[in-house]
Amino acid sequence: DQQVKQNSPSLSVQEGRISILNCDYTNSMFDYFLWYKKYPAEGPTFLISISSIKDKNEDGRFTVFLNKSAKHLSLHIVPSQPGDSAVYFCAARGSTGGFKTIFGAGTRLFVKA
Amino acid sequence: KAGVTQTPRYLIKTRGQQVTLSCSPISGHRSVSWYQQTPGQGLQFLFEYFSETQRNKGNFPGRFSGRQFSNSRSEMNVSTLELGDSALYLCASSSDRGKITGELFFGEGSRLTVL
C-alpha cells in the first residue's frame, strides 16, 4: 500500500526560479512529514520536516507546506541552484502500529544553469 | 562524530545464496532502520530496531531478517537470494528524538547484485 505518493518522477527548473515538489499521503495518523535529498552513490540526507500540527516550516531557501485537509505537502526551493539537482524523497512518520518512516518513490529535480 | 557505516559497499551473489549486511550507527543512536531501494520504488521499509528489539517490520518475505546487538550495531540477512533482491540496501540510525520525528541518518548503502 502506497501511503506516501510522489506522482512526479522528475522536474526540471531554471536556476534562480522556484522548484515545487509535491507529495500526497493517505494515512491521517502521521505525526511528522519530512523531506530527504539524495545524490547518486550517497545515502539520503535529511532536509527539512514539519509536525502535523503545523502548516508551514521554513529553513533558508527551503519551505515545506502541509495541507492536512487535502493530505498534501509540498517543498518549495527558492531560489533553485544547480547544486539542488538530486532526488527528493517525501517521508512520513507515525507511531500508530509502531514507529515507522514511510517514503515516497522520489522526484528527480534538475536545475538548469 | 562518525556517520553511519555500512559494509560491504558492493557485493555480487548468485541466486540461492545468502548474504549478510552490516551497519554501525552513529554513536549514541539506539534506533536502526533498514530500507531497500530499487529504481522507481523509492525506499521500501524493511525493519526497525531499538535497543536490540525489532519494533516494526515491513512487507517483505521471511527470507529477510535482521538483528541488533547490544552496541546498537545491526545486521540484516537475506537467504535464498532471488534476482529481484538486487537493490541498494540502506541503513539509517536515529537519536531518541529522531525516533519520534523520523529524522534519520543514512549510510551510503550496500549495493547487492544477484546474478
PDB file of N, CA, C and O in Angstrom, chain A residues 10-53:
ATOM      1  N   SER A  10       9.969  13.325 -12.203  1.00  0.00           N
ATOM      2  CA  SER A  10      11.039  14.280 -12.440  1.00  0.00           C
ATOM      3  C   SER A  10      10.482  15.679 -12.613  1.00  0.00           C
ATOM      4  O   SER A  10       9.306  15.881 -12.923  1.00  0.00           O
ATOM      5  N   LEU A  11      11.372  16.655 -12.413  1.00  0.00           N
ATOM      6  CA  LEU A  11      11.010  18.065 -12.527  1.00  0.00           C
ATOM      7  C   LEU A  11      12.244  18.815 -12.996  1.00  0.00           C
ATOM      8  O   LEU A  11      13.344  18.594 -12.478  1.00  0.00           O
ATOM      9  N   SER A  12      12.060  19.696 -13.975  1.00  0.00           N
ATOM     10  CA  SER A  12      13.165  20.490 -14.490  1.00  0.00           C
ATOM     11  C   SER A  12      12.860  21.973 -14.278  1.00  0.00           C
ATOM     12  O   SER A  12      11.768  22.445 -14.594  1.00  0.00           O
ATOM     13  N   VAL A  13      13.829  22.699 -13.709  1.00  0.00           N
ATOM     14  CA  VAL A  13      13.622  24.098 -13.346  1.00  0.00           C
ATOM     15  C   VAL A  13      14.846  24.906 -13.740  1.00  0.00           C
ATOM     16  O   VAL A  13      15.982  24.391 -13.694  1.00  0.00           O
ATOM     17  N   GLN A  14      14.634  26.149 -14.088  1.00  0.00           N
ATOM     18  CA  GLN A  14      15.746  27.035 -14.417  1.00  0.00           C
ATOM     19  C   GLN A  14      16.370  27.568 -13.133  1.00  0.00           C
ATOM     20  O   GLN A  14      15.649  27.854 -12.146  1.00  0.00           O
ATOM     21  N   GLU A  15      17.675  27.716 -13.143  1.00  0.00           N
ATOM     22  CA  GLU A  15      18.385  28.288 -11.994  1.00  0.00           C
ATOM     23  C   GLU A  15      17.774  29.634 -11.614  1.00  0.00           C
ATOM     24  O   GLU A  15      17.472  30.468 -12.474  1.00  0.00           O
ATOM     25  N   GLY A  16      17.595  29.849 -10.314  1.00  0.00           N
ATOM     26  CA  GLY A  16      17.043  31.109  -9.837  1.00  0.00           C
ATOM     27  C   GLY A  16      15.534  31.104  -9.674  1.00  0.00           C
ATOM     28  O   GLY A  16      14.976  31.948  -8.966  1.00  0.00           O
ATOM     29  N   ARG A  17      14.876  30.125 -10.340  1.00  0.00           N
ATOM     30  CA  ARG A  17      13.414  30.043 -10.225  1.00  0.00           C
ATOM     31  C   ARG A  17      13.029  29.190  -9.028  1.00  0.00           C
ATOM     32  O   ARG A  17      13.875  28.608  -8.347  1.00  0.00           O
ATOM     33  N   ILE A  18      11.722  29.089  -8.797  1.00  0.00           N
ATOM     34  CA  ILE A  18      11.215  28.274  -7.692  1.00  0.00           C
ATOM     35  C   ILE A  18      11.028  26.822  -8.142  1.00  0.00           C
ATOM     36  O   ILE A  18      10.568  26.565  -9.251  1.00  0.00           O
ATOM     37  N   SER A  19      11.420  25.896  -7.287  1.00  0.00           N
ATOM     38  CA  SER A  19      11.125  24.481  -7.503  1.00  0.00           C
ATOM     39  C   SER A  19      10.039  24.098  -6.508  1.00  0.00           C
ATOM     40  O   SER A  19      10.147  24.412  -5.324  1.00  0.00           O
ATOM     41  N   ILE A  20       9.016  23.427  -6.994  1.00  0.00           N
ATOM     42  CA  ILE A  20       7.936  22.961  -6.123  1.00  0.00           C
ATOM     43  C   ILE A  20       7.792  21.456  -6.301  1.00  0.00           C
ATOM     44  O   ILE A  20       7.470  20.968  -7.384  1.00  0.00           O
ATOM     45  N   LEU A  21       8.053  20.735  -5.227  1.00  0.00           N
ATOM     46  CA  LEU A  21       7.912  19.282  -5.252  1.00  0.00           C
ATOM     47  C   LEU A  21       6.710  18.899  -4.402  1.00  0.00           C
ATOM     48  O   LEU A  21       6.538  19.415  -3.301  1.00  0.00           O
ATOM     49  N   ASN A  22       5.910  17.992  -4.915  1.00  0.00           N
ATOM     50  CA  ASN A  22       4.646  17.658  -4.266  1.00  0.00           C
ATOM     51  C   ASN A  22       4.603  16.228  -3.739  1.00  0.00           C
ATOM     52  O   ASN A  22       5.298  15.338  -4.258  1.00  0.00           O
ATOM     53  N   CYS A  23       3.754  16.046  -2.748  1.00  0.00           N
ATOM     54  CA  CYS A  23       3.645  14.741  -2.102  1.00  0.00           C
ATOM     55  C   CYS A  23       2.232  14.601  -1.531  1.00  0.00           C
ATOM     56  O   CYS A  23       1.704  15.556  -0.953  1.00  0.00           O
ATOM     57  N   ASP A  24       1.642  13.445  -1.703  1.00  0.00           N
ATOM     58  CA  ASP A  24       0.330  13.163  -1.126  1.00  0.00           C
ATOM     59  C   ASP A  24       0.430  11.962  -0.193  1.00  0.00           C
ATOM     60  O   ASP A  24       1.257  11.069  -0.414  1.00  0.00           O
ATOM     61  N   TYR A  25      -0.397  11.935   0.816  1.00  0.00           N
ATOM     62  CA  TYR A  25      -0.397  10.811   1.735  1.00  0.00           C
ATOM     63  C   TYR A  25      -1.820  10.378   2.035  1.00  0.00           C
ATOM     64  O   TYR A  25      -2.778  11.125   1.806  1.00  0.00           O
ATOM     65  N   THR A  26      -1.965   9.156   2.511  1.00  0.00           N
ATOM     66  CA  THR A  26      -3.309   8.620   2.726  1.00  0.00           C
ATOM     67  C   THR A  26      -3.636   8.422   4.202  1.00  0.00           C
ATOM     68  O   THR A  26      -4.801   8.365   4.566  1.00  0.00           O
ATOM     69  N   ASN A  27      -2.609   8.319   5.044  1.00  0.00           N
ATOM     70  CA  ASN A  27      -2.828   7.994   6.447  1.00  0.00           C
ATOM     71  C   ASN A  27      -2.855   9.268   7.285  1.00  0.00           C
ATOM     72  O   ASN A  27      -1.854   9.954   7.413  1.00  0.00           O
ATOM     73  N   SER A  28      -3.999   9.578   7.857  1.00  0.00           N
ATOM     74  CA  SER A  28      -4.115  10.822   8.628  1.00  0.00           C
ATOM     75  C   SER A  28      -3.481  10.703  10.014  1.00  0.00           C
ATOM     76  O   SER A  28      -3.500  11.661  10.787  1.00  0.00           O
ATOM     77  N   MET A  29      -2.894   9.543  10.336  1.00  0.00           N
ATOM     78  CA  MET A  29      -2.290   9.350  11.653  1.00  0.00           C
ATOM     79  C   MET A  29      -0.805   9.690  11.682  1.00  0.00           C
ATOM     80  O   MET A  29      -0.159   9.539  12.710  1.00  0.00           O
ATOM     81  N   PHE A  30      -0.267  10.131  10.556  1.00  0.00           N
ATOM     82  CA  PHE A  30       1.140  10.512  10.565  1.00  0.00           C
ATOM     83  C   PHE A  30       1.366  11.721  11.467  1.00  0.00           C
ATOM     84  O   PHE A  30       0.566  12.647  11.491  1.00  0.00           O
ATOM     85  N   ASP A  31       2.487  11.696  12.216  1.00  0.00           N
ATOM     86  CA  ASP A  31       2.792  12.784  13.137  1.00  0.00           C
ATOM     87  C   ASP A  31       3.777  13.796  12.562  1.00  0.00           C
ATOM     88  O   ASP A  31       3.754  14.975  12.911  1.00  0.00           O
ATOM     89  N   TYR A  32       4.672  13.315  11.732  1.00  0.00           N
ATOM     90  CA  TYR A  32       5.695  14.172  11.143  1.00  0.00           C
ATOM     91  C   TYR A  32       5.838  13.854   9.660  1.00  0.00           C
ATOM     92  O   TYR A  32       5.664  12.703   9.237  1.00  0.00           O
ATOM     93  N   PHE A  33       6.183  14.904   8.910  1.00  0.00           N
ATOM     94  CA  PHE A  33       6.454  14.759   7.485  1.00  0.00           C
ATOM     95  C   PHE A  33       7.839  15.330   7.216  1.00  0.00           C
ATOM     96  O   PHE A  33       8.212  16.360   7.792  1.00  0.00           O
ATOM     97  N   LEU A  34       8.578  14.642   6.365  1.00  0.00           N
ATOM     98  CA  LEU A  34       9.974  15.019   6.157  1.00  0.00           C
ATOM     99  C   LEU A  34      10.313  14.984   4.678  1.00  0.00           C
ATOM    100  O   LEU A  34       9.677  14.294   3.882  1.00  0.00           O
ATOM    101  N   TRP A  35      11.335  15.732   4.337  1.00  0.00           N
ATOM    102  CA  TRP A  35      11.927  15.680   3.004  1.00  0.00           C
ATOM    103  C   TRP A  35      13.390  15.309   3.138  1.00  0.00           C
ATOM    104  O   TRP A  35      14.107  15.846   3.978  1.00  0.00           O
ATOM    105  N   TYR A  36      13.796  14.386   2.270  1.00  0.00           N
ATOM    106  CA  TYR A  36      15.179  13.953   2.204  1.00  0.00           C
ATOM    107  C   TYR A  36      15.675  14.198   0.794  1.00  0.00           C
ATOM    108  O   TYR A  36      14.922  14.141  -0.176  1.00  0.00           O
ATOM    109  N   LYS A  37      16.972  14.415   0.699  1.00  0.00           N
ATOM    110  CA  LYS A  37      17.616  14.676  -0.584  1.00  0.00           C
ATOM    111  C   LYS A  37      18.678  13.599  -0.796  1.00  0.00           C
ATOM    112  O   LYS A  37      19.380  13.228   0.148  1.00  0.00           O
ATOM    113  N   LYS A  38      18.756  13.110  -2.039  1.00  0.00           N
ATOM    114  CA  LYS A  38      19.731  12.057  -2.299  1.00  0.00           C
ATOM    115  C   LYS A  38      20.515  12.343  -3.573  1.00  0.00           C
ATOM    116  O   LYS A  38      19.931  12.514  -4.644  1.00  0.00           O
ATOM    117  N   TYR A  39      21.832  12.346  -3.423  1.00  0.00           N
ATOM    118  CA  TYR A  39      22.724  12.419  -4.573  1.00  0.00           C
ATOM    119  C   TYR A  39      23.129  10.999  -4.960  1.00  0.00           C
ATOM    120  O   TYR A  39      23.108  10.087  -4.123  1.00  0.00           O
ATOM    121  N   PRO A  40      23.519  10.784  -6.221  1.00  0.00           N
ATOM    122  CA  PRO A  40      23.971   9.451  -6.640  1.00  0.00           C
ATOM    123  C   PRO A  40      25.109   8.945  -5.773  1.00  0.00           C
ATOM    124  O   PRO A  40      25.974   9.719  -5.360  1.00  0.00           O
ATOM    125  N   ALA A  41      25.091   7.668  -5.495  1.00  0.00           N
ATOM    126  CA  ALA A  41      26.141   6.987  -4.733  1.00  0.00           C
ATOM    127  C   ALA A  41      26.254   7.479  -3.286  1.00  0.00           C
ATOM    128  O   ALA A  41      27.284   7.258  -2.635  1.00  0.00           O
ATOM    129  N   GLU A  42      25.239   8.178  -2.811  1.00  0.00           N
ATOM    130  CA  GLU A  42      25.221   8.585  -1.412  1.00  0.00           C
ATOM    131  C   GLU A  42      23.899   8.166  -0.790  1.00  0.00           C
ATOM    132  O   GLU A  42      22.903   7.956  -1.478  1.00  0.00           O
ATOM    133  N   GLY A  43      23.874   8.070   0.553  1.00  0.00           N
ATOM    134  CA  GLY A  43      22.608   7.842   1.221  1.00  0.00           C
ATOM    135  C   GLY A  43      21.791   9.121   1.272  1.00  0.00           C
ATOM    136  O   GLY A  43      22.333  10.214   1.124  1.00  0.00           O
ATOM    137  N   PRO A  44      20.474   9.010   1.462  1.00  0.00           N
ATOM    138  CA  PRO A  44      19.642  10.207   1.597  1.00  0.00           C
ATOM    139  C   PRO A  44      20.068  11.033   2.810  1.00  0.00           C
ATOM    140  O   PRO A  44      20.537  10.480   3.808  1.00  0.00           O
ATOM    141  N   THR A  45      19.918  12.336   2.710  1.00  0.00           N
ATOM    142  CA  THR A  45      20.187  13.215   3.842  1.00  0.00           C
ATOM    143  C   THR A  45      18.936  14.003   4.179  1.00  0.00           C
ATOM    144  O   THR A  45      18.205  14.457   3.295  1.00  0.00           O
ATOM    145  N   PHE A  46      18.708  14.175   5.448  1.00  0.00           N
ATOM    146  CA  PHE A  46      17.544  14.910   5.928  1.00  0.00           C
ATOM    147  C   PHE A  46      17.636  16.373   5.503  1.00  0.00           C
ATOM    148  O   PHE A  46      18.693  17.009   5.588  1.00  0.00           O
ATOM    149  N   LEU A  47      16.509  16.901   5.045  1.00  0.00           N
ATOM    150  CA  LEU A  47      16.485  18.281   4.572  1.00  0.00           C
ATOM    151  C   LEU A  47      15.652  19.175   5.497  1.00  0.00           C
ATOM    152  O   LEU A  47      16.134  20.154   6.047  1.00  0.00           O
ATOM    153  N   ILE A  48      14.403  18.826   5.672  1.00  0.00           N
ATOM    154  CA  ILE A  48      13.501  19.654   6.449  1.00  0.00           C
ATOM    155  C   ILE A  48      12.301  18.802   6.859  1.00  0.00           C
ATOM    156  O   ILE A  48      11.976  17.823   6.187  1.00  0.00           O
ATOM    157  N   SER A  49      11.668  19.171   7.963  1.00  0.00           N
ATOM    158  CA  SER A  49      10.500  18.419   8.407  1.00  0.00           C
ATOM    159  C   SER A  49       9.411  19.365   8.904  1.00  0.00           C
ATOM    160  O   SER A  49       9.653  20.562   9.088  1.00  0.00           O
ATOM    161  N   ILE A  50       8.234  18.812   9.117  1.00  0.00           N
ATOM    162  CA  ILE A  50       7.135  19.583   9.662  1.00  0.00           C
ATOM    163  C   ILE A  50       6.278  18.674  10.528  1.00  0.00           C
ATOM    164  O   ILE A  50       6.025  17.514  10.172  1.00  0.00           O
ATOM    165  N   SER A  51       5.862  19.194  11.650  1.00  0.00           N
ATOM    166  CA  SER A  51       4.958  18.462  12.526  1.00  0.00           C
ATOM    167  C   SER A  51       3.543  18.532  11.953  1.00  0.00           C
ATOM    168  O   SER A  51       3.183  19.503  11.282  1.00  0.00           O
ATOM    169  N   SER A  52       2.745  17.536  12.245  1.00  0.00           N
ATOM    170  CA  SER A  52       1.381  17.510  11.714  1.00  0.00           C
ATOM    171  C   SER A  52       0.496  18.610  12.310  1.00  0.00           C
ATOM    172  O   SER A  52      -0.594  18.870  11.808  1.00  0.00           O
ATOM    173  N   ILE A  53       0.979  19.266  13.368  1.00  0.00           N
ATOM    174  CA  ILE A  53       0.174  20.326  13.979  1.00  0.00           C
ATOM    175  C   ILE A  53       0.486  21.691  13.371  1.00  0.00           C
ATOM    176  O   ILE A  53      -0.120  22.695  13.750  1.00  0.00           O
TER     177      ILE A  53
END
